[in-house]
Coordinates of N, CA, C and O and ligand atoms in Angstrom, one line a residue:
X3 N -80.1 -116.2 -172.3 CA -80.5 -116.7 -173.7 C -79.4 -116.5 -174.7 O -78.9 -117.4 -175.4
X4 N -79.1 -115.1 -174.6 CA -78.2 -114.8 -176.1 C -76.5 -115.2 -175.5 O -75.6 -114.9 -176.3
X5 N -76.2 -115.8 -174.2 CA -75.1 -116.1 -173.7 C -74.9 -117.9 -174.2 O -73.8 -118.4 -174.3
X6 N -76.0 -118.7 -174.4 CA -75.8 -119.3 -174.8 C -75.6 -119.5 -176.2 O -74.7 -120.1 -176.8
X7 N -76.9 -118.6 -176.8 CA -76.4 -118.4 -178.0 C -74.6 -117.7 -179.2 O -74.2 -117.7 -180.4
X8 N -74.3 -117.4 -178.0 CA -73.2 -117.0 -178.7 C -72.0 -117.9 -178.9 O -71.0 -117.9 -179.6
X9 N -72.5 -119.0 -177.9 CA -71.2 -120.1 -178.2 C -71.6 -120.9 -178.9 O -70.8 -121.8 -179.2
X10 N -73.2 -121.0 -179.5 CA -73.5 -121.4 -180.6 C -72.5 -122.0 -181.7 O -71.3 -122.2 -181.6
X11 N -73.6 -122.3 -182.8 CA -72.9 -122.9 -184.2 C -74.1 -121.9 -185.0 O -74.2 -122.3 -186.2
X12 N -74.5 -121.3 -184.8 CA -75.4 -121.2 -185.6 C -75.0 -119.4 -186.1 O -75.9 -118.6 -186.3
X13 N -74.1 -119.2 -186.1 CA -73.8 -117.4 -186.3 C -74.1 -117.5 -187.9 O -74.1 -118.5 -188.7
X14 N -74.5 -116.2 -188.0 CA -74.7 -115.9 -189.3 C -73.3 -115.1 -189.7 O -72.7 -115.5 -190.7
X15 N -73.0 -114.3 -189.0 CA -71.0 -114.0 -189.2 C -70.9 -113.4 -187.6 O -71.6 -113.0 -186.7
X16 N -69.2 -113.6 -188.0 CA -68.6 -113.8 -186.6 C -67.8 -112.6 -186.6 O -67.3 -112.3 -187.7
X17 N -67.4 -111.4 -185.1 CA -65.9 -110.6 -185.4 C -65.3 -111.3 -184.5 O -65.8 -112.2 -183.8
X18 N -64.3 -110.7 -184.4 CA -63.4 -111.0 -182.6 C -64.3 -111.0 -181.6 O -63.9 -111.8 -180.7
X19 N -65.4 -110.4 -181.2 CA -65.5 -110.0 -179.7 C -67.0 -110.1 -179.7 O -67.6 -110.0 -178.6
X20 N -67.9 -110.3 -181.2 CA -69.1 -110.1 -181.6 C -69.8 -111.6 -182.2 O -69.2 -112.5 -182.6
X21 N -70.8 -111.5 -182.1 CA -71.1 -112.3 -183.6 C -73.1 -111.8 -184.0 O -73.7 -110.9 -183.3
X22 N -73.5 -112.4 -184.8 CA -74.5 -112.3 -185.8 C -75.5 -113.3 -185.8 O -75.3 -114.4 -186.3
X23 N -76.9 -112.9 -185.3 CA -77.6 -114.2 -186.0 C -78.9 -113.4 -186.3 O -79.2 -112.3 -186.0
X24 N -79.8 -114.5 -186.9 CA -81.2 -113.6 -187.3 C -82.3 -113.8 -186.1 O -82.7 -114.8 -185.4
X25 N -82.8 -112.5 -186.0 CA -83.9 -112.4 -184.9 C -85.1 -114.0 -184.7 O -85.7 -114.6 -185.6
X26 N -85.0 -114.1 -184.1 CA -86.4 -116.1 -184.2 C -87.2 -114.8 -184.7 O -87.3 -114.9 -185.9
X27 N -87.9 -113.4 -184.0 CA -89.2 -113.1 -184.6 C -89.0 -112.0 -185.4 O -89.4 -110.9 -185.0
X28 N -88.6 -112.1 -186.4 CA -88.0 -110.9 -187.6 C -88.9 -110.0 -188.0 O -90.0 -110.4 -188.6
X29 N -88.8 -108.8 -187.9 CA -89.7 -107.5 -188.1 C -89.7 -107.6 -189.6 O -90.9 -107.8 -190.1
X30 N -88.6 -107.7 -190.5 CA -89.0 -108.1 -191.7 C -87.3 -109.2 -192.1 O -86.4 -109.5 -191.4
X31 N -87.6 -109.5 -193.6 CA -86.8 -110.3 -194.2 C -85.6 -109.9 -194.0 O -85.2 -108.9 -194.6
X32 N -84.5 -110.6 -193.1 CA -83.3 -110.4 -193.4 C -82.9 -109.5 -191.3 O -81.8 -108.9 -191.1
X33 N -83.7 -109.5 -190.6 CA -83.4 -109.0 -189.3 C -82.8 -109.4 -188.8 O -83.2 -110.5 -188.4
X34 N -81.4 -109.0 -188.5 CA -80.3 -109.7 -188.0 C -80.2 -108.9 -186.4 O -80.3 -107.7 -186.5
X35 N -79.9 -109.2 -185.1 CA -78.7 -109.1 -183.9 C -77.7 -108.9 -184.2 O -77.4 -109.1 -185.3
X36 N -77.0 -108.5 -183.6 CA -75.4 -108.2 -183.3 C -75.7 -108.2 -181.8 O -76.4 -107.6 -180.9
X37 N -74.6 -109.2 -181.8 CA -74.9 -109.7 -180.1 C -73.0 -109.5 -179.8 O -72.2 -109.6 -180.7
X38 N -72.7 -109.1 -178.2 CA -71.3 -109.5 -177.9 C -71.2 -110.2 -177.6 O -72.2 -111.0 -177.5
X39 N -69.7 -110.7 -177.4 CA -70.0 -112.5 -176.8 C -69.9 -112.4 -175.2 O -70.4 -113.3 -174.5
X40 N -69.2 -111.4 -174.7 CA -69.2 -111.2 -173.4 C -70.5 -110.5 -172.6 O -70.7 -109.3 -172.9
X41 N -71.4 -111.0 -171.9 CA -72.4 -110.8 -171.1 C -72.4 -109.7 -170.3 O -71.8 -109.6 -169.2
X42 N -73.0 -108.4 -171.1 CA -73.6 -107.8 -170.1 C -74.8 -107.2 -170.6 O -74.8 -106.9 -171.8
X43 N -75.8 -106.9 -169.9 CA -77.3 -106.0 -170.0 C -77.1 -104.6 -170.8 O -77.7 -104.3 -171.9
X44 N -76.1 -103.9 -170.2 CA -76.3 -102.7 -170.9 C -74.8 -102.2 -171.7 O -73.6 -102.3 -171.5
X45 N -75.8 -101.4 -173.0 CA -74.6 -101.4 -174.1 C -74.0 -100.1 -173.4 O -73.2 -99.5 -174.1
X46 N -74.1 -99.7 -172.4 CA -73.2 -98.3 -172.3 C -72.0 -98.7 -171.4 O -71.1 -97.9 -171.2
X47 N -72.0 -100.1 -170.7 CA -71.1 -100.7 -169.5 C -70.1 -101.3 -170.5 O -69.0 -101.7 -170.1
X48 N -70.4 -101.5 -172.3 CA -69.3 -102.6 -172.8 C -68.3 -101.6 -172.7 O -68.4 -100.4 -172.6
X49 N -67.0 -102.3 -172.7 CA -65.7 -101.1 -172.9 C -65.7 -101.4 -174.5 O -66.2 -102.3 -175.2
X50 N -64.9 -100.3 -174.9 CA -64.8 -99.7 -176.0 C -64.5 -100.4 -177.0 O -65.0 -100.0 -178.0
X51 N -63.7 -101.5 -177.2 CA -63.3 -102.7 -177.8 C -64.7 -103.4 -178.2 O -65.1 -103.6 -179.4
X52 N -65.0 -103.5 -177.5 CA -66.5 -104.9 -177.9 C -67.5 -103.7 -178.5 O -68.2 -104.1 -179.4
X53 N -67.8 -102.0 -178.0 CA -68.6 -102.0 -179.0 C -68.2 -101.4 -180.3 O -69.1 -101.3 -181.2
X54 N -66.7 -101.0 -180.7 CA -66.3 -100.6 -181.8 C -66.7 -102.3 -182.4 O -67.7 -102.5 -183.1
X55 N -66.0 -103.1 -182.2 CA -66.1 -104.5 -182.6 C -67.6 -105.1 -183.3 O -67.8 -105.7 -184.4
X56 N -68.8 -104.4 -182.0 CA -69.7 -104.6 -182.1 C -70.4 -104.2 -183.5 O -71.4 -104.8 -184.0
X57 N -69.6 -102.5 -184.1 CA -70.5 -101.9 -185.0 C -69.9 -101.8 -186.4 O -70.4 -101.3 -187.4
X58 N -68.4 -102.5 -186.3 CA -67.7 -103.4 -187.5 C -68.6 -104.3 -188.0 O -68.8 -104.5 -189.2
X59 N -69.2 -105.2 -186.9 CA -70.3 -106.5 -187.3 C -71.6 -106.0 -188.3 O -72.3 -106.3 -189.3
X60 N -71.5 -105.0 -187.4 CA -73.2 -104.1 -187.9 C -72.9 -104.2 -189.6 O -73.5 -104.8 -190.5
X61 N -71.5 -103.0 -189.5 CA -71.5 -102.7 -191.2 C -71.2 -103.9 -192.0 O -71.3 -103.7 -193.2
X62 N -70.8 -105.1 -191.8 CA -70.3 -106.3 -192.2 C -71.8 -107.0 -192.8 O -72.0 -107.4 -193.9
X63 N -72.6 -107.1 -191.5 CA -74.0 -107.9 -191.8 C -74.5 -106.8 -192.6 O -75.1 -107.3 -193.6
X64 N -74.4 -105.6 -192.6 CA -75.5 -105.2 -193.5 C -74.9 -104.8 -195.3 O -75.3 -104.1 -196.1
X65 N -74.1 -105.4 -195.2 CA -73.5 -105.9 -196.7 C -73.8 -107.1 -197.4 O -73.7 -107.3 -198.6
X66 N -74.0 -108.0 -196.4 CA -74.4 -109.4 -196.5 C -76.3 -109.1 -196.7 O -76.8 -109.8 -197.6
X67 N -76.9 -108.2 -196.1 CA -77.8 -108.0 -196.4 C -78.5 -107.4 -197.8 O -79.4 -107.8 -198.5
X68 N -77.5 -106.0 -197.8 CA -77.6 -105.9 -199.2 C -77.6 -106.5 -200.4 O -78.1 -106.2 -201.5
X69 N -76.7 -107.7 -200.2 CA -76.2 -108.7 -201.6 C -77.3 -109.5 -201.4 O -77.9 -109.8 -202.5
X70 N -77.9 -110.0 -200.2 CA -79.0 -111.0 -200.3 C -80.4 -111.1 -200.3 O -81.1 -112.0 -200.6
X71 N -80.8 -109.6 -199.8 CA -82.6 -108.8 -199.5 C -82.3 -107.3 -200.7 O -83.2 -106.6 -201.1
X72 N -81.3 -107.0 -200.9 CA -81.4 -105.2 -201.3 C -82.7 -104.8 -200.8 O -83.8 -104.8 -201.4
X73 N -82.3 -104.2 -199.3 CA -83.2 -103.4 -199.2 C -83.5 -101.7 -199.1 O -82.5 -101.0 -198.9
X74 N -84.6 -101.1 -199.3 CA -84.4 -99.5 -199.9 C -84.0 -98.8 -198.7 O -83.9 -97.6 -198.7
X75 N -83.8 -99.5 -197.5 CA -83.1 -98.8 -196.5 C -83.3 -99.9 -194.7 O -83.8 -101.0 -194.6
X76 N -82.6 -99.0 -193.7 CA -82.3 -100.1 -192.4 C -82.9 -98.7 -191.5 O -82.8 -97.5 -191.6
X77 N -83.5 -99.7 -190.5 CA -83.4 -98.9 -188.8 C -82.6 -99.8 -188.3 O -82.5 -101.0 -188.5
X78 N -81.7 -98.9 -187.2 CA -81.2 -99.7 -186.3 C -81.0 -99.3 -185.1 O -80.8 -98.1 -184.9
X79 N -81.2 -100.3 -184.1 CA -81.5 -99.8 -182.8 C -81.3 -100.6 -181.4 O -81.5 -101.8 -181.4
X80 N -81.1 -99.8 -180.2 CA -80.7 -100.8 -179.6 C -81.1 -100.3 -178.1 O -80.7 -99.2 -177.7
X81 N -82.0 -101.2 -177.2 CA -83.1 -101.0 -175.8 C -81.9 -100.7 -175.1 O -80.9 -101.1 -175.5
X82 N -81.9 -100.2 -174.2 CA -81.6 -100.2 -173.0 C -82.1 -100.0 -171.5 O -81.7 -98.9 -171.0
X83 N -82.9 -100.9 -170.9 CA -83.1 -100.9 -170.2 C -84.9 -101.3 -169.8 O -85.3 -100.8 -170.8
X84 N -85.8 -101.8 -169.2 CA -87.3 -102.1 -169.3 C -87.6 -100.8 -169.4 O -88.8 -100.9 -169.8
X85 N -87.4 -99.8 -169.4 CA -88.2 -98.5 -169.2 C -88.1 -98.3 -171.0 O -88.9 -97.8 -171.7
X86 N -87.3 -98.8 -171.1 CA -87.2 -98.4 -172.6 C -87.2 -99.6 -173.8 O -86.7 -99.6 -174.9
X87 N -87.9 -100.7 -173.0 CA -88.3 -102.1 -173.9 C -87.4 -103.4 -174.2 O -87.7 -104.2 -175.1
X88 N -86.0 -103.7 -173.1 CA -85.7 -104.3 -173.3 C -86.3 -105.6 -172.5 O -86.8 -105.7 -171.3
X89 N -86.1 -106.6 -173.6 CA -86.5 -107.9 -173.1 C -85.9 -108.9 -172.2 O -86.0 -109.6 -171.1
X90 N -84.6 -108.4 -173.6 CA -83.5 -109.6 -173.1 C -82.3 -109.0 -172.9 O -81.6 -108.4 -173.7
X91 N -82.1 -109.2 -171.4 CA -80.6 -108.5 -170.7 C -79.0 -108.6 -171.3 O -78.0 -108.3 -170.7
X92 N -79.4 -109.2 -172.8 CA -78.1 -109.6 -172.9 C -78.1 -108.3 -174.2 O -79.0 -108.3 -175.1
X93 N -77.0 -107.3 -174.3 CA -77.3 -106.3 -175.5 C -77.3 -107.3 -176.8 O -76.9 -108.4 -177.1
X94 N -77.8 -106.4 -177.3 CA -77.9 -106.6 -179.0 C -78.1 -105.2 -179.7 O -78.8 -104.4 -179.2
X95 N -77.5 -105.0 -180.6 CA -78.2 -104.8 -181.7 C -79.2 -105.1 -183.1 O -78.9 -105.8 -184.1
X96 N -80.0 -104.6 -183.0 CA -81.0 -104.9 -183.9 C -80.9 -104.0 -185.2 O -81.3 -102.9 -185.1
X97 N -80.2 -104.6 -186.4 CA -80.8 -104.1 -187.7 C -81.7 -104.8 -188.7 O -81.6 -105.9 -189.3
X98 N -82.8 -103.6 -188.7 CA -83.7 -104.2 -189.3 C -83.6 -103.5 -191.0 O -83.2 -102.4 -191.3
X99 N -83.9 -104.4 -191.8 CA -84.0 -103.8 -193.7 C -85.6 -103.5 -193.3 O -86.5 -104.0 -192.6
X100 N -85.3 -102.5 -194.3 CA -87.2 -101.5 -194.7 C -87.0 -102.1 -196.0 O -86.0 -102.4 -196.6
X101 N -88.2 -102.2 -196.3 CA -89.0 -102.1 -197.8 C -89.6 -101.3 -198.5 O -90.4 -100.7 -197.9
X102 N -89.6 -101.0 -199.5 CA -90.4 -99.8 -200.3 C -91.4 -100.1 -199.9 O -91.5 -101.3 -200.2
X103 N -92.8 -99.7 -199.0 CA -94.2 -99.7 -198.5 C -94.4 -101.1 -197.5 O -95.5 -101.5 -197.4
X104 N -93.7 -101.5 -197.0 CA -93.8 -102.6 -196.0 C -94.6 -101.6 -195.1 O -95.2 -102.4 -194.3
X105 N -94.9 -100.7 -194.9 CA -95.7 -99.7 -193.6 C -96.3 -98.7 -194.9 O -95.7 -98.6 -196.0
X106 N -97.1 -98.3 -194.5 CA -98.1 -97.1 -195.5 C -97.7 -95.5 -195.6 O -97.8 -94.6 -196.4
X107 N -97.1 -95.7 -193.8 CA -96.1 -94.1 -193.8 C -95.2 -94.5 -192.5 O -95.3 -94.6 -191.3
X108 N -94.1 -94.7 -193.4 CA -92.6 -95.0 -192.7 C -92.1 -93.8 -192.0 O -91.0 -93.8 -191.3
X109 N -93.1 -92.8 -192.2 CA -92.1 -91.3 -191.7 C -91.8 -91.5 -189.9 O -92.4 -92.3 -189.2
X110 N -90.8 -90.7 -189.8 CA -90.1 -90.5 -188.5 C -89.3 -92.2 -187.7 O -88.8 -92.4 -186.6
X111 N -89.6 -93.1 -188.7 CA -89.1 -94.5 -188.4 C -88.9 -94.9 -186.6 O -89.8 -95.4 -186.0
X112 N -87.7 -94.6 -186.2 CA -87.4 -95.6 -184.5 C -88.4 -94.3 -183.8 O -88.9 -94.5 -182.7
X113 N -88.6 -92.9 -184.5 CA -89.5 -91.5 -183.3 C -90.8 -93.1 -182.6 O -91.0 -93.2 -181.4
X114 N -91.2 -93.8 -183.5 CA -92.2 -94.4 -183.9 C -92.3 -95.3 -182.0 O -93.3 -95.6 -181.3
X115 N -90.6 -95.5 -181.5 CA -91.0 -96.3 -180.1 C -92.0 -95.3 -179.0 O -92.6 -95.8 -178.0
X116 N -92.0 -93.9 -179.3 CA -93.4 -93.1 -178.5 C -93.9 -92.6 -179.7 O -93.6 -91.5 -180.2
X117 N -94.9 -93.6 -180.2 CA -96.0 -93.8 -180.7 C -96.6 -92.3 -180.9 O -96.7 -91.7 -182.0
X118 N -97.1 -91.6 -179.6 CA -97.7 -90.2 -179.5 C -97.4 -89.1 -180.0 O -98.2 -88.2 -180.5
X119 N -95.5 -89.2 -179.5 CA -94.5 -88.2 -179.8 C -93.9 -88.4 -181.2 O -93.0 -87.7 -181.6
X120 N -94.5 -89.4 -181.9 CA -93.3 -89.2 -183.0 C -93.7 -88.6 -184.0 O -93.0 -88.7 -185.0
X121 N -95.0 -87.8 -184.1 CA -95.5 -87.3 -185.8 C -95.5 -86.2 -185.7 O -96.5 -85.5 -185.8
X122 N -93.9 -85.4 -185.4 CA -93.9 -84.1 -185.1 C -94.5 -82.8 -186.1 O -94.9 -81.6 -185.9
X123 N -94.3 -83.5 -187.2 CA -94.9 -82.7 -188.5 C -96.3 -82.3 -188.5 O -96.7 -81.3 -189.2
X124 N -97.0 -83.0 -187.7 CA -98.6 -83.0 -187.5 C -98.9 -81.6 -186.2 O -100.1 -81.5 -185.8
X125 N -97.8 -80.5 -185.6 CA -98.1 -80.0 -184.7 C -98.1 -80.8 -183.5 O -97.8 -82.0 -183.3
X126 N -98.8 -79.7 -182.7 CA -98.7 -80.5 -181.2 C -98.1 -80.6 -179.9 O -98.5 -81.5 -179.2
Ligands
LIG2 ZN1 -75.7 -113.1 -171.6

């Protein structure tokens, strides 16, 4: 999917080795990818170039984000593997913009992918 996508026209910004576009199903306003352009599944197999490359893009998009959503803050995060929720085999990164009260209690933010484990403040 995102192998096609990368040779796209549709980037939202481009690096050398990277590029940018917005999620089709956006957690909120302004969720952008960072995708490589070279195909592989897992972000720990890229060599060092594509993910330094990769997280140049990150800080790039999320300046573009600030000038265009100001948001009161970002998660960012990235699956690796079905055990751990990934869909689509091609890496990405996902930065998502938070909102002041978009959630009712934002505490412990990505703790939040084990649901059970993440409200360490509560005991337990
Ligand atoms: Zn691919």
């Amino acid at each position: 999917v995102f192998c096609e996508r990368v040779t796209g026209r549709e980037f939202f910004l481009e690096g050398p080795l990277t590029v940018a576009f917005p999620d089709r199903y956006p957690l909120s306003p302004g969720h952008t990818l960072i995708v490589p352009k070279v195909h592989a599944a897992d972000y720990f197999e890229l060599a060092e170039a594509v993910q330094a490359d990769l997280w140049r893009l990150v800080a790039e998009v999320k300046e573009r984000l600030d000038e265009e959503f100001s948001p009161a803050g970002y998660n960012v995060g990235i699956n690796v593997g079905a055990a751990a929720g990934q869909t689509v085999f091609h890496v990405h990164v996902h930065l998502v913009p938070r909102y002041d009260g978009d959630v009712s209690d934002p505490r412990g933010g990505i703790r939040h992918v084990l649901p059970a484990r993440a409200r360490y403040w509560d005991g337990a």
